[in-house]
PDB file of C-alpha atoms and ligand atoms in Angstrom:
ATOM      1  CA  UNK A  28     185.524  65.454 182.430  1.00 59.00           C
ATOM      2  CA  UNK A  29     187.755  66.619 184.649  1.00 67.00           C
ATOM      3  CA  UNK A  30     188.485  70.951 186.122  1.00 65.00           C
ATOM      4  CA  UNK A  31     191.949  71.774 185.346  1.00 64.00           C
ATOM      5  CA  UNK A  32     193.376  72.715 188.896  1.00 58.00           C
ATOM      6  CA  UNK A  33     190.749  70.962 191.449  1.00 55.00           C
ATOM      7  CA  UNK A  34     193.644  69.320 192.988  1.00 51.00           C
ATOM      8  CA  UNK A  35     196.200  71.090 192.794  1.00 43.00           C
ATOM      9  CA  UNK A  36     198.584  68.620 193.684  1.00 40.00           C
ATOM     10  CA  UNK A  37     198.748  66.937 190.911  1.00 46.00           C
ATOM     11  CA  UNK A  38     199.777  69.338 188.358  1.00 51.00           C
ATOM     12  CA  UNK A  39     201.688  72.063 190.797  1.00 43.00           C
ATOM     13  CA  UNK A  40     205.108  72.589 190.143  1.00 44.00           C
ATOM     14  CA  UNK A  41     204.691  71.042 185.830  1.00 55.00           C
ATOM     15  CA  UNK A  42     204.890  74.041 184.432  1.00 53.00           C
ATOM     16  CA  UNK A  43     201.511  73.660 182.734  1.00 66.00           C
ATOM     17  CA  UNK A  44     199.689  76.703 181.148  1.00 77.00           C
ATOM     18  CA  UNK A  45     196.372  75.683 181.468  1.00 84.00           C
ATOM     19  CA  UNK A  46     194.542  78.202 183.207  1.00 82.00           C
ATOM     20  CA  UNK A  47     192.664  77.136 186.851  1.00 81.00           C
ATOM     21  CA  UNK A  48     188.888  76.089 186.453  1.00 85.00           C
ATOM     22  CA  UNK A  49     189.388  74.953 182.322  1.00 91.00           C
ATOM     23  CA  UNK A  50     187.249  72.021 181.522  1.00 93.00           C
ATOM     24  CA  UNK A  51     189.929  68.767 180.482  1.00 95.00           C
ATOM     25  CA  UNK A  52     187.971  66.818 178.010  1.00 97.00           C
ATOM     26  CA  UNK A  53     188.178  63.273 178.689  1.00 98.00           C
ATOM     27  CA  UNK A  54     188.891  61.742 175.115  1.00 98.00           C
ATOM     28  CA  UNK A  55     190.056  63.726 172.542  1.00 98.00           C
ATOM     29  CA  UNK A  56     190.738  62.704 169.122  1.00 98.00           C
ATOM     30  CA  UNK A  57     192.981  64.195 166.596  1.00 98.00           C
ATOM     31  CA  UNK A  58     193.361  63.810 162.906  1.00 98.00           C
ATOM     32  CA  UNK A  59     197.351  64.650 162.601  1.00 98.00           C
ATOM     33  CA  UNK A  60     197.038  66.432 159.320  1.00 97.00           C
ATOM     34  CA  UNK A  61     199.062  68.768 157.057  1.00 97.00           C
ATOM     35  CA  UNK A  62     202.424  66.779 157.051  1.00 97.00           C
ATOM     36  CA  UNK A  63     202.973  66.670 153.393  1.00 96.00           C
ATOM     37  CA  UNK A  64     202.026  70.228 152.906  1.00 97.00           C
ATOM     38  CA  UNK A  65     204.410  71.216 155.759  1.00 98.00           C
ATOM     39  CA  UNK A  66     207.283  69.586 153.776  1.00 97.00           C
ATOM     40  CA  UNK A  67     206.267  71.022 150.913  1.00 97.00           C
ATOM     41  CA  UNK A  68     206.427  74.603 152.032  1.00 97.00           C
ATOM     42  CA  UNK A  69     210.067  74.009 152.779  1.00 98.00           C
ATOM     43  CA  UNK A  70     210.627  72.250 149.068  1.00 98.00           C
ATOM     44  CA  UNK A  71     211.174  68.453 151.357  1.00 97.00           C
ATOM     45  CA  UNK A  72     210.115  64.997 150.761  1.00 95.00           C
ATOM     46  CA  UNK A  73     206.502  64.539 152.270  1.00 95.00           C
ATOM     47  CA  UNK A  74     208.172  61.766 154.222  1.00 94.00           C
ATOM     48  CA  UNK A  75     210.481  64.282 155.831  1.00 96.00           C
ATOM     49  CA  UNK A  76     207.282  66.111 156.863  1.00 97.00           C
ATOM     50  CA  UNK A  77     205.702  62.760 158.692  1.00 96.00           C
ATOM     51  CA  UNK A  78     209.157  62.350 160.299  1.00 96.00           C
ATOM     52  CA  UNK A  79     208.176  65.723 161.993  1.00 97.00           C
ATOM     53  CA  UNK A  80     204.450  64.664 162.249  1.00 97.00           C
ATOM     54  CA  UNK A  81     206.003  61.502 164.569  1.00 95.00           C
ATOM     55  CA  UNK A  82     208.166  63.531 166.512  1.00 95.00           C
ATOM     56  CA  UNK A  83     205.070  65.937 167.523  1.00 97.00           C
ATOM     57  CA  UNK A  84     203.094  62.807 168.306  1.00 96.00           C
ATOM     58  CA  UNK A  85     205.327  61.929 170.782  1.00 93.00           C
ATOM     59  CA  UNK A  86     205.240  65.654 172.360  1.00 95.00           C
ATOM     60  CA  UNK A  87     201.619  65.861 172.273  1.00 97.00           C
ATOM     61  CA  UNK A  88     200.787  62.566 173.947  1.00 96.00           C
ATOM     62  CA  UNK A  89     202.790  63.245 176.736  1.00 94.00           C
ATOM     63  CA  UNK A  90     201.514  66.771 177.514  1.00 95.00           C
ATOM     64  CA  UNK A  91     197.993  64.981 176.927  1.00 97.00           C
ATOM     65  CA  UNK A  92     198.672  62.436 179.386  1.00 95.00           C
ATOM     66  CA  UNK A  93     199.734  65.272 181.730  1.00 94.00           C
ATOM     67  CA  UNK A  94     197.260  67.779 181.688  1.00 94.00           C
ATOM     68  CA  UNK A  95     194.846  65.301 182.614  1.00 95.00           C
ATOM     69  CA  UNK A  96     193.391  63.574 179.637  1.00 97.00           C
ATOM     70  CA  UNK A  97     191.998  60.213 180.020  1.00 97.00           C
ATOM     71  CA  UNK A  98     191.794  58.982 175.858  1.00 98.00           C
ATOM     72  CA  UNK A  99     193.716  59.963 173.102  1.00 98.00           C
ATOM     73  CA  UNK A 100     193.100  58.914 169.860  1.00 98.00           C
ATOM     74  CA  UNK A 101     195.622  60.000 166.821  1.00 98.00           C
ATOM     75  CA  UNK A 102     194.670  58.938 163.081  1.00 98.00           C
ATOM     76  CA  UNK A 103     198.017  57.870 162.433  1.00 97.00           C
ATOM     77  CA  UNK A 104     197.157  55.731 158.914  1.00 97.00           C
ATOM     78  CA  UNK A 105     194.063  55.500 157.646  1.00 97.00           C
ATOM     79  CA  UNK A 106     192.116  52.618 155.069  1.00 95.00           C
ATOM     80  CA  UNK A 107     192.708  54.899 152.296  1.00 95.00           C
ATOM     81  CA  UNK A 108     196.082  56.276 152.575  1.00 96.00           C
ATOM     82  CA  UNK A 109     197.649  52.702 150.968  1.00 97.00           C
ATOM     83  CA  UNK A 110     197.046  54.240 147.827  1.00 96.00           C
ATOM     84  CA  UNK A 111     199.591  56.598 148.322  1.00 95.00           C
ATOM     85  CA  UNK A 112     202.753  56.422 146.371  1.00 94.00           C
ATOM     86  CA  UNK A 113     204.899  53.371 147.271  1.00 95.00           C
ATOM     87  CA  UNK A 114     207.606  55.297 148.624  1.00 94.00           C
ATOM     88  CA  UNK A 115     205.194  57.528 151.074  1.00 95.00           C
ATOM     89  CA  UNK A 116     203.688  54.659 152.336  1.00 97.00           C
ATOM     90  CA  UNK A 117     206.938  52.482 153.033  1.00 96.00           C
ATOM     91  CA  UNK A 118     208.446  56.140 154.561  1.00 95.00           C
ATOM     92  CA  UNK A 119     205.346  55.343 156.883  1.00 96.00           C
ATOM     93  CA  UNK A 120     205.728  52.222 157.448  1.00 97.00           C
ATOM     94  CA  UNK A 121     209.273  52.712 158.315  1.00 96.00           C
ATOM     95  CA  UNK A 122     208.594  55.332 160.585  1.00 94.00           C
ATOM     96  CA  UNK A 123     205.786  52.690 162.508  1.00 96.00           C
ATOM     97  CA  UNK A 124     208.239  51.010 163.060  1.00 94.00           C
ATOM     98  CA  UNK A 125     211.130  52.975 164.963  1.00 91.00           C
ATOM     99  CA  UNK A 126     208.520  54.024 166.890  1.00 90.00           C
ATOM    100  CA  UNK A 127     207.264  50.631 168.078  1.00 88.00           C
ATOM    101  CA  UNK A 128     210.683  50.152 168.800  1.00 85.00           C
ATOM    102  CA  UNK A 129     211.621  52.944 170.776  1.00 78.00           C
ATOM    103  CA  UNK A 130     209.020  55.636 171.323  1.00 69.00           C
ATOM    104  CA  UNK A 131     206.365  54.002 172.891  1.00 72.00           C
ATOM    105  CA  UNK A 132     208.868  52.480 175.302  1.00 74.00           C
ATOM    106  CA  UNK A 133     208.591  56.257 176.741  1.00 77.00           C
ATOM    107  CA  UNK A 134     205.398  56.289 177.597  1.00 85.00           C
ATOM    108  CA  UNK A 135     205.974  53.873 179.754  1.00 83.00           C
ATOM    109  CA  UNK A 136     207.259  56.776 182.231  1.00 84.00           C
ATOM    110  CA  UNK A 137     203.334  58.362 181.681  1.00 86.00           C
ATOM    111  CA  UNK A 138     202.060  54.930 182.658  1.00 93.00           C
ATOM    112  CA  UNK A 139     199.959  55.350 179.502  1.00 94.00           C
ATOM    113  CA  UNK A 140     198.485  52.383 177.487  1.00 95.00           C
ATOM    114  CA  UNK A 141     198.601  51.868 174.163  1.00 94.00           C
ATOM    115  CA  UNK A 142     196.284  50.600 172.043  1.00 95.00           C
ATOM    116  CA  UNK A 143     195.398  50.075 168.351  1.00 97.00           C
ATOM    117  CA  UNK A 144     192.536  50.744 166.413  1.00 98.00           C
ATOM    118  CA  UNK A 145     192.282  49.430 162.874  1.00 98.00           C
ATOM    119  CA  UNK A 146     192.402  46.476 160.956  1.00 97.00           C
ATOM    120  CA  UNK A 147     196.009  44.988 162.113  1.00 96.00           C
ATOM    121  CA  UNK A 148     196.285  41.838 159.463  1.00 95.00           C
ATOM    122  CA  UNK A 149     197.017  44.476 156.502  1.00 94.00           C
ATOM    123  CA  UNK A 150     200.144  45.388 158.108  1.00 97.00           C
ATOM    124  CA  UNK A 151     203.619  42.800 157.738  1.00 97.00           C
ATOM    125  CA  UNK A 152     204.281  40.077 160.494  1.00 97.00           C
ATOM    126  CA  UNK A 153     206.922  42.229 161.553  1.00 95.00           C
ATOM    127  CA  UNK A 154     204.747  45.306 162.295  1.00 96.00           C
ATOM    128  CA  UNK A 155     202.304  42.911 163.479  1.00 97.00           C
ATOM    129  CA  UNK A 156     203.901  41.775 166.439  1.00 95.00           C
ATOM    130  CA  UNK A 157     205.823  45.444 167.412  1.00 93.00           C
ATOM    131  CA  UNK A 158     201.715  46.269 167.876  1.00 95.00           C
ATOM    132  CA  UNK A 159     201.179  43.226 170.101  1.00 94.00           C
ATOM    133  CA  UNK A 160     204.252  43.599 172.038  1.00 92.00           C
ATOM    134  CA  UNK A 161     203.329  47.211 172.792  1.00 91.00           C
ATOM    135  CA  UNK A 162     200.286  46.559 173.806  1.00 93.00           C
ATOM    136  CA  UNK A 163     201.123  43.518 176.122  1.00 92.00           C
ATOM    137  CA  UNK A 164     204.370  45.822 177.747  1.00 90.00           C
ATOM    138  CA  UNK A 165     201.230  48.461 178.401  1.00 90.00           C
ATOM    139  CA  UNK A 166     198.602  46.748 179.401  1.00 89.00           C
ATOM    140  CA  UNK A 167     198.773  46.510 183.326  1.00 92.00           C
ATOM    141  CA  UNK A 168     199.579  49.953 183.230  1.00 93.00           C
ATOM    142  CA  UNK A 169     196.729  53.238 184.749  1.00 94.00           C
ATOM    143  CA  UNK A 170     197.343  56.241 182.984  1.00 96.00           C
ATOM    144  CA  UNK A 171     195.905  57.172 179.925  1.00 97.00           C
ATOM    145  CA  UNK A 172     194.676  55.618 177.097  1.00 97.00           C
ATOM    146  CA  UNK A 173     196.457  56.061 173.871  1.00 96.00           C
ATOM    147  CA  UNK A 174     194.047  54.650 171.066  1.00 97.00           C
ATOM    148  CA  UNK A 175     196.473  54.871 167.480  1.00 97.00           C
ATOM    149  CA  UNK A 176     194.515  54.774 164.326  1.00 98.00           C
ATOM    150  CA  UNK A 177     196.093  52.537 162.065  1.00 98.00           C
ATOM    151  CA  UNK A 178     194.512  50.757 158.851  1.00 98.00           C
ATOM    152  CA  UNK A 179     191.526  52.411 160.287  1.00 98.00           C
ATOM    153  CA  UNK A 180     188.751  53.621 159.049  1.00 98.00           C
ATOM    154  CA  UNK A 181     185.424  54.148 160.617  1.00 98.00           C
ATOM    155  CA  UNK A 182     182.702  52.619 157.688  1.00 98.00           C
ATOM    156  CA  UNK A 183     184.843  49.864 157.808  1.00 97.00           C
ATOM    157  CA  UNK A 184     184.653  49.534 161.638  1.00 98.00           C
ATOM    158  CA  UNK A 185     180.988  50.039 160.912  1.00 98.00           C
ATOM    159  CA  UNK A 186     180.480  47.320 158.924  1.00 98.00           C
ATOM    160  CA  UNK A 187     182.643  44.805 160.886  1.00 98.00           C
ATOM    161  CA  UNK A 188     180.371  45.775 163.510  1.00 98.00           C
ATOM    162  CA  UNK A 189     177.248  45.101 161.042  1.00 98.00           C
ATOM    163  CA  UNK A 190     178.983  41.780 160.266  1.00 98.00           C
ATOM    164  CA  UNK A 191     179.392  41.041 164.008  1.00 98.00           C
ATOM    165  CA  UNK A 192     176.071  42.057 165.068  1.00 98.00           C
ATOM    166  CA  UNK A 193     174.951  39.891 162.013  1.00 98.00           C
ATOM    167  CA  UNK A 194     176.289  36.312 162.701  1.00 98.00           C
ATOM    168  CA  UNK A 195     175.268  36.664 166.690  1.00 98.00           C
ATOM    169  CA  UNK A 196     171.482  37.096 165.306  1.00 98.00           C
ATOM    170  CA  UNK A 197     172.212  33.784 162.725  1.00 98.00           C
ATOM    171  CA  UNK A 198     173.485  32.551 165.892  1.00 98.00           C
ATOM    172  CA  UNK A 199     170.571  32.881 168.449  1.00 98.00           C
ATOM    173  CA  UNK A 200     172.885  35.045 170.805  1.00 98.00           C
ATOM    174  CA  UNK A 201     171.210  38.132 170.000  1.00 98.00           C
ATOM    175  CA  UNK A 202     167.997  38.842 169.034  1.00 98.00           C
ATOM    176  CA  UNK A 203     167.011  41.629 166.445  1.00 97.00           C
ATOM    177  CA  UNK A 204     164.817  43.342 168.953  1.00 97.00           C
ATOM    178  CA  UNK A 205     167.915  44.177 171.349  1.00 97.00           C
ATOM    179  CA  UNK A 206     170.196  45.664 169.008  1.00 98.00           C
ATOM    180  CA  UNK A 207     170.253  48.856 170.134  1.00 98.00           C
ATOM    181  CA  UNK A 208     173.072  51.781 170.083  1.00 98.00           C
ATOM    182  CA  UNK A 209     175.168  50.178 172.989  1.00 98.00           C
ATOM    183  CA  UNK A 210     174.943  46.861 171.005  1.00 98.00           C
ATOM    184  CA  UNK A 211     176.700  48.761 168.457  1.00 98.00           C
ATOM    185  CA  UNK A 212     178.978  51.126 170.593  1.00 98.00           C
ATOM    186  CA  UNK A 213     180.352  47.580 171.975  1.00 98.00           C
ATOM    187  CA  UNK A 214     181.672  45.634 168.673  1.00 98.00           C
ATOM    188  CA  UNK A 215     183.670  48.922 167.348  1.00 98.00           C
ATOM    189  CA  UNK A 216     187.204  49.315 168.148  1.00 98.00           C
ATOM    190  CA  UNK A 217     186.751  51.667 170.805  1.00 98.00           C
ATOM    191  CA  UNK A 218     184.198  49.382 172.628  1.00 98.00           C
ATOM    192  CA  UNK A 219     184.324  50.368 176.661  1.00 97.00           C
ATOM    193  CA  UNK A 220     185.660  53.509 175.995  1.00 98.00           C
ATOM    194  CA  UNK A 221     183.684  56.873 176.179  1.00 98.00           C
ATOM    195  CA  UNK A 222     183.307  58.703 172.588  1.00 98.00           C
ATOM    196  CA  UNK A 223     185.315  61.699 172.129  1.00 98.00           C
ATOM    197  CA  UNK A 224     184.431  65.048 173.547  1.00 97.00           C
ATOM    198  CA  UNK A 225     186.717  66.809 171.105  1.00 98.00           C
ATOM    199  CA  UNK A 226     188.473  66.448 167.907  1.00 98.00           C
ATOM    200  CA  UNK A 227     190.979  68.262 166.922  1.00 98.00           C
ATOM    201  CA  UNK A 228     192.069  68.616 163.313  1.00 98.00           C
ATOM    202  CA  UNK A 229     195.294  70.954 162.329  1.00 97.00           C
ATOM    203  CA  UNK A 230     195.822  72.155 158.676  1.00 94.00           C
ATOM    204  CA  UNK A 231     192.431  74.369 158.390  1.00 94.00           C
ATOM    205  CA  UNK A 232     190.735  71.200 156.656  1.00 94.00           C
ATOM    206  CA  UNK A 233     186.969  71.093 157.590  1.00 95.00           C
ATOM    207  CA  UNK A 234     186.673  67.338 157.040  1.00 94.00           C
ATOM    208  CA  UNK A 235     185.810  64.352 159.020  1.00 96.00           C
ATOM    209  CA  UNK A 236     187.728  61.512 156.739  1.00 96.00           C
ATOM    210  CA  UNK A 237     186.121  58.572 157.482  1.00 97.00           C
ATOM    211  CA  UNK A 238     187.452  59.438 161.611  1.00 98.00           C
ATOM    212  CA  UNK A 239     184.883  57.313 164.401  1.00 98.00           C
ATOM    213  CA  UNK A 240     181.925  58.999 162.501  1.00 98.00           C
ATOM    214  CA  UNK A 241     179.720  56.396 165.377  1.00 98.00           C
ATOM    215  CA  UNK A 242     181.697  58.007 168.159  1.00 98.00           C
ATOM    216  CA  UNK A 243     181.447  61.752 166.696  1.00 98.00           C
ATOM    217  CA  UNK A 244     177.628  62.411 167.145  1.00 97.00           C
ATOM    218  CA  UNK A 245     178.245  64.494 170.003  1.00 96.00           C
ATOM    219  CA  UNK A 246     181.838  65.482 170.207  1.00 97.00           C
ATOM    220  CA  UNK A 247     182.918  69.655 169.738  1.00 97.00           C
ATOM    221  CA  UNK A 248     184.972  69.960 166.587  1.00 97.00           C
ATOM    222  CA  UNK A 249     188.181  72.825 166.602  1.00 98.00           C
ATOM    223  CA  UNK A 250     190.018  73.691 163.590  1.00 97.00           C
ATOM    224  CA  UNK A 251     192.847  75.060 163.817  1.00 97.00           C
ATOM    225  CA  UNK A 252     194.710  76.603 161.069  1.00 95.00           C
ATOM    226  CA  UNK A 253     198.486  75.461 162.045  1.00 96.00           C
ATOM    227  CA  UNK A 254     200.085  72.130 159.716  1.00 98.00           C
ATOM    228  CA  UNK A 255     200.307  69.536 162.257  1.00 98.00           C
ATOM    229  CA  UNK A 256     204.504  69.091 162.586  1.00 98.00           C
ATOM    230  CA  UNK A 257     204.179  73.025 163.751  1.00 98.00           C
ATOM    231  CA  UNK A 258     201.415  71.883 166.119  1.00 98.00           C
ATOM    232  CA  UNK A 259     202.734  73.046 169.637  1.00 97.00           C
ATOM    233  CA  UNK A 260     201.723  72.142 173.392  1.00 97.00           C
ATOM    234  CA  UNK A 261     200.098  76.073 173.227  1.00 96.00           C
ATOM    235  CA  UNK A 262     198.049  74.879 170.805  1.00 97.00           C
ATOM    236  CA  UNK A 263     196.287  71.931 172.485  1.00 97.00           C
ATOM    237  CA  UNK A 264     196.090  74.413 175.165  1.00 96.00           C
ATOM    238  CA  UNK A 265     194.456  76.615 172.630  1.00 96.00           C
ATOM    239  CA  UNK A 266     192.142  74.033 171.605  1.00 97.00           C
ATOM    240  CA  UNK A 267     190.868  72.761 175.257  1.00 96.00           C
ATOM    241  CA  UNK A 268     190.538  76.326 176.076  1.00 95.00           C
ATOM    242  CA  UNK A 269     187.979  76.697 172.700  1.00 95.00           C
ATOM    243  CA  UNK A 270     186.336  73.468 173.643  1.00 96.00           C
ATOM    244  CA  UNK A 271     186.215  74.505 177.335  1.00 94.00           C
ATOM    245  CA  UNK A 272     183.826  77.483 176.365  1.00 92.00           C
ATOM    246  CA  UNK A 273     181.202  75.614 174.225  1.00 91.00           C
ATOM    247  CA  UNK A 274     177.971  74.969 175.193  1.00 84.00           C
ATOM    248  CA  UNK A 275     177.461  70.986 174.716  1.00 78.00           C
ATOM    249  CA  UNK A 276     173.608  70.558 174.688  1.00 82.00           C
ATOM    250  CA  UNK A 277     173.101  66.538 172.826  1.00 81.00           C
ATOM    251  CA  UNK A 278     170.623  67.995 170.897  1.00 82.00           C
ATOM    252  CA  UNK A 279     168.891  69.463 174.263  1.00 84.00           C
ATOM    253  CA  UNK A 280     167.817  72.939 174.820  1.00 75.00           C
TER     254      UNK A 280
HETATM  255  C1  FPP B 309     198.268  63.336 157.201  1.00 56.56           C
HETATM  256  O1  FPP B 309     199.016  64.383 156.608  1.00 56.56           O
HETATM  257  C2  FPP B 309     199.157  62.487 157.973  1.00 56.56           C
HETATM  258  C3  FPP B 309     199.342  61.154 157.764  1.00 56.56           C
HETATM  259  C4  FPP B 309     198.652  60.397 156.714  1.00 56.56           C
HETATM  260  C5  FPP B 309     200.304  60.398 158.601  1.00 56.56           C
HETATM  261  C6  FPP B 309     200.293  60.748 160.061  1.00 56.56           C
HETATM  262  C7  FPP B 309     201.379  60.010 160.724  1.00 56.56           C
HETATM  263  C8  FPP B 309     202.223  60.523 161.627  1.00 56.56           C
HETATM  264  C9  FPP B 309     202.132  61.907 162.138  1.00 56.56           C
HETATM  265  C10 FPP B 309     203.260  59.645 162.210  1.00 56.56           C
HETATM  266  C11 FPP B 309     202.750  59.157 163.535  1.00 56.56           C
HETATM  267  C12 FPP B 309     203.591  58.118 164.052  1.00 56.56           C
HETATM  268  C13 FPP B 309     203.155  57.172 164.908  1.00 56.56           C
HETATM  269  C14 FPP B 309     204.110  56.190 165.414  1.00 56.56           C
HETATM  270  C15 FPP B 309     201.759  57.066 165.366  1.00 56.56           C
HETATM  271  P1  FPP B 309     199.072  64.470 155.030  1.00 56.56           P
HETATM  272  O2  FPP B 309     200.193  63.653 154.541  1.00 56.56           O
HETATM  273  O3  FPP B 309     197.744  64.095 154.440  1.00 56.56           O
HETATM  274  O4  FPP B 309     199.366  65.983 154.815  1.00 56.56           O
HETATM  275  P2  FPP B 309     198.849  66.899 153.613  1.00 56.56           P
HETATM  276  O5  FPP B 309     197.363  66.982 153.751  1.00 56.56           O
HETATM  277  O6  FPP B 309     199.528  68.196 153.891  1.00 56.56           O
HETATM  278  O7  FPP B 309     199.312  66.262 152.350  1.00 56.56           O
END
């Protein structure tokens, strides 16, 4: 957790609306929702709507990364979206993609790393190695850490971790008695990283979908009524302002 404007140095001169003294959460999550319902509104492809939903991702990363945020994780594709219609889901794909290609290549100037969460092998050899390459150009680099949801889905990172957990007891390398919640915490995706302090979820839906229900236990939820490709900068403000205000107790008085 960081306090928006302790040194002042290092956001002076940005332009950054955040006012002094606001509490930066240091992982936030979002679930990028409302994309098909955006292009419907305007009679478009859904497709045309995650073409927007991309371009906003790119926005919001980088103002993440500048106002101080130390994890961001977007649910970019989730275990159940493949049943989408083909077309949809190859839009998405295609979109993947460009990105890989040339988007993340930005961040570079952010110094932020990228990383996936998911299960990689359902994606094509091609898409496969645009994820490894984009991690390995990232990965000596300090600035935040952008965690993309892809093929993910958190019972299924559960049970992997179940699984895991499971053949280092057959094994002897772990014994029943010390599983405990770090045990746990340490064979999801996210291992090493803290949970989230806030999600965010556009499109006035008041749903988790299957998004790190492990990591969630604790972590201040805002809804905000705004389709994500209309998501603006103001509005993360908006939301780190909301979460700034709330009274975290971990089930404490
Ligand atoms: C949910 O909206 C959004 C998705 C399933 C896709 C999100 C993907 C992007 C924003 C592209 C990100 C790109 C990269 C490279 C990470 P929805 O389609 O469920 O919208 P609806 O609820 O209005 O139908």
């Amino acid at each position: 957790m960081a306090i928006f404007g302790k040194k002042k140095e290092s956001f002076k001169g940005r332009g950054l609306a955040l006012e002094e003294g606001v509490i930066i959460p240091t992982h936030i999550g979002i679930i990028m929702d409302g994309n098909g319902r955006w292009a419907k509104k305007r009679g478009l492809p859904r497709k045309v709507g995650h073409r927007e939903g991309a371009k906003v991702f790119r926005t919001i990363t980088r103002y993440c990364s500048e106002v101080g945020v130390k994890y961001l994780t977007v649910y970019a594709f989730s275990t159940e979206n493949w049943k989408r219609p083909e077309d949809e889901v190859g839009a998405l794909m295609g979109l993947f993609k460009s990105y890989l290609k040339e988007a993340l290549e930005d961040f570079k100037d952010d110094d932020i790393v990228v990383r996936f969460i998911g299960e990689k092998s359902g994606f094509s050899q091609e898409l496969q190695e645009l994820m490894d390459e984009n991690v390995e150009i990232a990965k000596d680099r300090k600035g935040m850490v952008l965690n993309i949801a892809m093929n993910y889905g958190s019972r299924d990172e559960i049970v992997r971790a179940v699984r895991k957990i499971g053949d280092e007891v057959k094994s002897g390398a772990l014994s029943p008695e010390d599983i405990d919640e770090k045990v746990v915490s340490d064979r999801l995706y996210t291992a090493g990283q803290p949970d989230p302090d806030l999600i965010i979820r556009p499109s006035g839906e008041y749903r988790i979908s299957n998004f790190m229900l492990w990591q969630a236990a604790y972590t201040e939820f805002v809804i905000m009524d705004k389709l994500w490709p209309d998501f603006k900068k103001s509005d993360l403000d908006e939301a780190i302002r909301i979460y700034s205000q709330r009274n975290r107790r971990y089930g404490g008085v």
